[in-house]
XYZ file of C-alpha atoms in Angstrom:
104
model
C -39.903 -200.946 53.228
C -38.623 -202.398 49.473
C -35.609 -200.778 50.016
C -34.208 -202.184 52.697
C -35.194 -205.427 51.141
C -33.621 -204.852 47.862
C -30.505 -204.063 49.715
C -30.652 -208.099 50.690
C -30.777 -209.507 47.095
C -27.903 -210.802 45.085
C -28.569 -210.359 41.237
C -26.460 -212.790 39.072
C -25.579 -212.723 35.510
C -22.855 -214.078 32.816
C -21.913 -212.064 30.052
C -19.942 -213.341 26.876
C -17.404 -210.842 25.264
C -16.470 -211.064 22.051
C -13.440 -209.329 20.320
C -15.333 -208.893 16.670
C -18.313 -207.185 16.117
C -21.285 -209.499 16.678
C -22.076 -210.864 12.963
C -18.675 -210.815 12.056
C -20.288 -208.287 8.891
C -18.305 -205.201 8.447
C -20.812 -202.390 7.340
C -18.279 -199.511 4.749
C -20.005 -196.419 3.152
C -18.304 -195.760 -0.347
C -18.990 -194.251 -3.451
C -20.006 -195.754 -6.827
C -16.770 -197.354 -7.981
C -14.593 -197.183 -5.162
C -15.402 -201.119 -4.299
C -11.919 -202.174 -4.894
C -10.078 -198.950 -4.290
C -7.508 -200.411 -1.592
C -8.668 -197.312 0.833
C -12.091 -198.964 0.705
C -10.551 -202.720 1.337
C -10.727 -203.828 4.943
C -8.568 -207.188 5.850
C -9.802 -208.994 8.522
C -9.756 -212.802 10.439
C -12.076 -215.028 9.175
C -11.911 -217.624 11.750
C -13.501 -218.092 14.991
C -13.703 -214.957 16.874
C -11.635 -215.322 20.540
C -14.127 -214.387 23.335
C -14.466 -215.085 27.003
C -17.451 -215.894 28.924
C -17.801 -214.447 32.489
C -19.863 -215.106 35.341
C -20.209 -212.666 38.725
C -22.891 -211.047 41.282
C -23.384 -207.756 42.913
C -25.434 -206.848 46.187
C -26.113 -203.770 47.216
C -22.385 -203.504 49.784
C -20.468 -206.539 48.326
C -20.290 -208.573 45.237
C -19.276 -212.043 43.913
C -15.861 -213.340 42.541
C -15.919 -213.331 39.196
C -15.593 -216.727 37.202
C -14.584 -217.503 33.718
C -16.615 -219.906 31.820
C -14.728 -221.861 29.594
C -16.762 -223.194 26.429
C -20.066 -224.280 26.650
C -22.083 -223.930 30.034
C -24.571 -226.146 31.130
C -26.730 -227.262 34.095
C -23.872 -229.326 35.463
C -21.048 -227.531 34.891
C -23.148 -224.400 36.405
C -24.079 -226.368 39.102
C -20.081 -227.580 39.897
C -18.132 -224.397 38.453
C -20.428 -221.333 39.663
C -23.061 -222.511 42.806
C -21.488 -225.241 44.665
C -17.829 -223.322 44.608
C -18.631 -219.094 44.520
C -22.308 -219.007 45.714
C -22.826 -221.069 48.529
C -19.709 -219.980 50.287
C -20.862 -216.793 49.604
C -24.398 -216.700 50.629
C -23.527 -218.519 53.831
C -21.601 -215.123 54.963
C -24.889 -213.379 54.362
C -27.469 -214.230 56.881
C -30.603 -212.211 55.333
C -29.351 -212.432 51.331
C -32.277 -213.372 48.521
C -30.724 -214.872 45.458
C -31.942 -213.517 42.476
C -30.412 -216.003 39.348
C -30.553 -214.108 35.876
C -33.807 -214.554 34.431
C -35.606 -215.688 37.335
């Protein structure tokens, strides 16, 4: 019986992607004096890392458009960028579909 019902829910989710590693820390494994050997030097950007922040849903036979975020997200702009726009129009072609928002 939960599978066909699980078959009816739409599971949301935005994801940020970022082009550096995390903490921006570079970890380098090198032997006692080699600190400034230029083999053991790493240049790298020290400004803001460029990233990209996405938004999209899946069900079990279709999924969502996917929608960049551009800078910060909040209630409103999630409200007027992401539901009113891509998941109302969708859901509305989906006569049995549960809505499942990320950490709900």
């Amino acid at each position: 019986m939960w599978a066909a019902k699980w078959n009816e829910v739409v599971f949301t989710d935005e994801s940020r992607i970022c082009l550096q590693h995390h903490d921006g820390w570079i970890r380098v494994w090198r032997h006692r004096g080699e600190r400034m050997l230029n083999s053991c030097v790493m240049h790298r950007h020290t400004g803001p890392a460029p990233d990209i922040m996405v938004w999209g849903g899946i069900r079990y036979h279709s999924r969502t458009p996917v929608v960049r975020i551009a800078g910060t997200l909040n209630s409103q702009r999630y409200i007027s960028e992401v539901l009113e726009p891509v998941v109302l129009p969708y859901l509305q072609g989906l006569a049995t579909a549960i809505f499942q928002q990320d950490n709900a």
